[in-house]
mmCIF file of C-alpha atoms in Angstrom:
data_model
loop_
_atom_site.group_PDB
_atom_site.id
_atom_site.type_symbol
_atom_site.label_atom_id
_atom_site.label_comp_id
_atom_site.label_asym_id
_atom_site.label_seq_id
_atom_site.Cartn_x
_atom_site.Cartn_y
_atom_site.Cartn_z
ATOM 1 C CA MET X 1 174.865 292.712 91.338
ATOM 2 C CA ILE X 2 172.104 290.154 90.757
ATOM 3 C CA GLN X 3 169.516 292.490 92.325
ATOM 4 C CA ASN X 4 170.322 295.093 89.656
ATOM 5 C CA ILE X 5 169.369 292.824 86.772
ATOM 6 C CA THR X 6 165.838 293.739 85.707
ATOM 7 C CA LEU X 7 165.916 292.106 82.281
ATOM 8 C CA GLY X 8 163.695 289.044 82.450
ATOM 9 C CA GLN X 9 161.932 290.135 85.628
ATOM 10 C CA TYR X 10 158.204 290.741 85.635
ATOM 11 C CA PHE X 11 156.842 293.835 87.381
ATOM 12 C CA PRO X 12 153.106 293.262 88.010
ATOM 13 C CA GLY X 13 150.860 296.169 87.162
ATOM 14 C CA ASP X 14 147.697 297.326 85.446
ATOM 15 C CA SER X 15 149.032 299.819 82.917
ATOM 16 C CA PHE X 16 148.211 300.033 79.226
ATOM 17 C CA LEU X 17 151.470 298.240 78.427
ATOM 18 C CA HIS X 18 150.717 295.475 80.938
ATOM 19 C CA ARG X 19 147.302 294.863 79.362
ATOM 20 C CA LEU X 20 148.577 294.864 75.781
ATOM 21 C CA ASP X 21 148.601 291.463 74.081
ATOM 22 C CA PRO X 22 152.018 289.778 74.576
ATOM 23 C CA ARG X 23 152.300 289.009 70.851
ATOM 24 C CA MET X 24 151.776 292.683 70.048
ATOM 25 C CA LYS X 25 154.377 293.692 72.655
ATOM 26 C CA LEU X 26 156.860 291.249 71.154
ATOM 27 C CA VAL X 27 156.277 292.511 67.606
ATOM 28 C CA LEU X 28 156.408 296.170 68.692
ATOM 29 C CA THR X 29 159.597 295.579 70.674
ATOM 30 C CA LEU X 30 161.237 293.941 67.665
ATOM 31 C CA ALA X 31 160.082 296.868 65.504
ATOM 32 C CA LEU X 32 161.561 299.352 67.991
ATOM 33 C CA ILE X 33 164.827 297.426 68.045
ATOM 34 C CA VAL X 34 165.015 297.526 64.240
ATOM 35 C CA LEU X 35 164.078 301.213 64.282
ATOM 36 C CA VAL X 36 166.958 301.964 66.671
ATOM 37 C CA PHE X 37 169.416 300.813 63.997
ATOM 38 C CA PHE X 38 167.852 302.989 61.283
ATOM 39 C CA VAL X 39 167.821 306.214 63.324
ATOM 40 C CA LYS X 40 170.332 308.796 62.182
ATOM 41 C CA GLY X 41 171.089 312.300 63.402
ATOM 42 C CA ILE X 42 170.158 314.283 66.459
ATOM 43 C CA VAL X 43 166.503 314.716 65.434
ATOM 44 C CA GLY X 44 166.093 310.970 64.931
ATOM 45 C CA TYR X 45 167.611 310.186 68.309
ATOM 46 C CA ALA X 46 165.444 312.850 69.970
ATOM 47 C CA LEU X 47 162.322 311.303 68.417
ATOM 48 C CA MET X 48 163.445 307.822 69.489
ATOM 49 C CA TYR X 49 164.060 309.122 73.001
ATOM 50 C CA ALA X 50 160.565 310.660 73.085
ATOM 51 C CA LEU X 51 159.035 307.396 71.844
ATOM 52 C CA ILE X 52 160.809 305.342 74.499
ATOM 53 C CA ILE X 53 159.925 307.846 77.243
ATOM 54 C CA GLY X 54 156.303 307.650 76.075
ATOM 55 C CA CYS X 55 156.382 303.853 76.267
ATOM 56 C CA ALA X 56 157.928 304.018 79.729
ATOM 57 C CA ALA X 57 155.190 306.415 80.836
ATOM 58 C CA LEU X 58 152.535 304.010 79.500
ATOM 59 C CA SER X 59 154.074 301.215 81.560
ATOM 60 C CA HIS X 60 153.879 303.129 84.884
ATOM 61 C CA ILE X 61 157.326 301.754 85.753
ATOM 62 C CA SER X 62 159.566 304.136 87.637
ATOM 63 C CA PRO X 63 162.382 305.678 85.561
ATOM 64 C CA LYS X 64 164.679 304.972 88.537
ATOM 65 C CA PHE X 65 163.854 301.275 88.187
ATOM 66 C CA LEU X 66 164.670 301.348 84.460
ATOM 67 C CA ILE X 67 167.945 303.186 85.104
ATOM 68 C CA LYS X 68 168.812 300.696 87.844
ATOM 69 C CA GLY X 69 168.489 297.973 85.218
ATOM 70 C CA MET X 70 171.200 299.673 83.166
ATOM 71 C CA LYS X 71 173.891 299.116 85.815
ATOM 72 C CA PRO X 72 174.933 295.621 84.626
ATOM 73 C CA ILE X 73 175.692 296.873 81.106
ATOM 74 C CA MET X 74 177.182 300.236 82.097
ATOM 75 C CA PHE X 75 180.689 298.860 81.507
ATOM 76 C CA ILE X 76 179.737 297.879 77.944
ATOM 77 C CA ILE X 77 178.194 301.301 77.303
ATOM 78 C CA VAL X 78 181.276 303.127 78.598
ATOM 79 C CA LEU X 79 183.602 300.816 76.649
ATOM 80 C CA THR X 80 181.575 301.420 73.492
ATOM 81 C CA PHE X 81 181.807 305.160 74.048
ATOM 82 C CA VAL X 82 185.559 305.119 74.635
ATOM 83 C CA LEU X 83 186.366 302.847 71.694
ATOM 84 C CA ASN X 84 184.162 304.808 69.287
ATOM 85 C CA SER X 85 185.674 308.079 70.498
ATOM 86 C CA LEU X 86 189.213 306.811 69.955
ATOM 87 C CA PHE X 87 188.822 304.909 66.706
ATOM 88 C CA SER X 88 186.244 306.897 64.719
ATOM 89 C CA SER X 89 187.790 309.268 62.251
ATOM 90 C CA GLY X 90 186.745 312.803 61.524
ATOM 91 C CA LYS X 91 187.907 316.202 60.377
ATOM 92 C CA THR X 92 187.514 318.351 63.498
ATOM 93 C CA VAL X 93 190.335 317.237 65.802
ATOM 94 C CA TRP X 94 189.762 317.908 69.502
ATOM 95 C CA LEU X 95 192.804 316.105 70.880
ATOM 96 C CA LYS X 96 195.871 314.605 69.285
ATOM 97 C CA TRP X 97 198.354 312.818 71.512
ATOM 98 C CA GLY X 98 200.701 310.338 69.886
ATOM 99 C CA PHE X 99 198.637 307.824 67.956
ATOM 100 C CA ILE X 100 195.442 308.807 69.812
ATOM 101 C CA THR X 101 193.213 311.246 67.974
ATOM 102 C CA ILE X 102 189.825 312.309 69.285
ATOM 103 C CA THR X 103 187.591 314.107 66.834
ATOM 104 C CA GLN X 104 184.234 315.808 67.132
ATOM 105 C CA GLU X 105 182.734 313.322 64.686
ATOM 106 C CA GLY X 106 184.186 310.416 66.671
ATOM 107 C CA VAL X 107 182.669 311.672 69.926
ATOM 108 C CA LEU X 108 179.318 312.228 68.216
ATOM 109 C CA SER X 109 179.481 308.694 66.816
ATOM 110 C CA ALA X 110 180.326 307.394 70.285
ATOM 111 C CA VAL X 111 177.347 309.194 71.816
ATOM 112 C CA PHE X 112 175.000 307.775 69.174
ATOM 113 C CA MET X 113 176.320 304.220 69.550
ATOM 114 C CA SER X 114 176.029 304.412 73.344
ATOM 115 C CA LEU X 115 172.495 305.782 73.047
ATOM 116 C CA ARG X 116 171.602 302.866 70.781
ATOM 117 C CA LEU X 117 172.672 300.434 73.488
ATOM 118 C CA VAL X 118 170.669 302.327 76.100
ATOM 119 C CA PHE X 119 167.591 302.403 73.845
ATOM 120 C CA LEU X 120 167.891 298.682 73.095
ATOM 121 C CA MET X 121 168.187 297.846 76.772
ATOM 122 C CA ILE X 122 165.217 299.988 77.788
ATOM 123 C CA CYS X 123 163.036 298.544 74.998
ATOM 124 C CA THR X 124 163.741 294.993 76.100
ATOM 125 C CA GLN X 125 163.346 295.920 79.770
ATOM 126 C CA LEU X 126 159.922 297.419 79.096
ATOM 127 C CA MET X 127 158.806 294.251 77.341
ATOM 128 C CA THR X 128 160.027 291.866 80.025
ATOM 129 C CA LEU X 129 158.921 294.045 82.939
ATOM 130 C CA THR X 130 155.357 294.255 81.603
ATOM 131 C CA THR X 131 154.973 290.666 80.373
ATOM 132 C CA SER X 132 155.035 287.557 82.519
ATOM 133 C CA PRO X 133 157.488 284.873 81.380
ATOM 134 C CA ILE X 134 154.663 282.417 80.687
ATOM 135 C CA ALA X 135 152.769 284.971 78.569
ATOM 136 C CA LEU X 136 155.972 285.786 76.702
ATOM 137 C CA THR X 137 156.661 282.090 76.043
ATOM 138 C CA ASP X 138 153.097 281.570 74.796
ATOM 139 C CA ALA X 139 153.391 284.630 72.548
ATOM 140 C CA ILE X 140 156.617 283.363 70.989
ATOM 141 C CA GLU X 141 155.079 279.947 70.420
ATOM 142 C CA ARG X 142 151.946 281.403 68.818
ATOM 143 C CA LEU X 143 153.940 283.777 66.597
ATOM 144 C CA LEU X 144 156.176 280.951 65.391
ATOM 145 C CA SER X 145 153.361 278.390 65.040
ATOM 146 C CA PRO X 146 153.323 278.535 61.202
ATOM 147 C CA LEU X 147 156.810 276.962 61.320
ATOM 148 C CA LYS X 148 155.249 273.794 62.773
ATOM 149 C CA LYS X 149 154.234 272.863 59.230
ATOM 150 C CA LEU X 150 157.953 272.690 58.405
ATOM 151 C CA ARG X 151 158.487 270.423 61.443
ATOM 152 C CA PHE X 152 160.334 273.171 63.256
ATOM 153 C CA PRO X 153 160.431 272.565 67.049
ATOM 154 C CA VAL X 154 158.465 275.718 67.892
ATOM 155 C CA HIS X 155 157.467 274.674 71.419
ATOM 156 C CA GLU X 156 161.038 273.786 72.367
ATOM 157 C CA LEU X 157 162.382 277.035 70.957
ATOM 158 C CA ALA X 158 159.753 279.081 72.798
ATOM 159 C CA MET X 159 160.567 277.300 76.043
ATOM 160 C CA MET X 160 164.266 278.140 75.657
#
């Protein structure tokens, strides 16, 4: 199981994403994460998918490697799908069995929520796979450096 965890690993390379400034990668990753929560509808998810696929292509990291990194959270993704399918309400009923009701809107909601988790995981994987831990720590420290004036322990936070 531990060999499947790619989050936090660094994959050395010479791609555009590898050469990008770590502070910029951190800011762009945070922007992508925020964007994932504002996306609505099939068109929005398709555009988000295209954006993430484009970023993955810029990183020159194998899609198989990114998918392999999804294995540790697959249980959470499946659980999210099942719970959203069962407990989201809607008008178009697909299955009614006792207290369990599965609707078209519930399944669509489940797909979107599961896709959000996948998108979030791939965004963070791309950042950590293309940025060394030391560069990432330095980027966090430099981005938070204005907080030093407020006596905030920026170095300690970045090291954590």
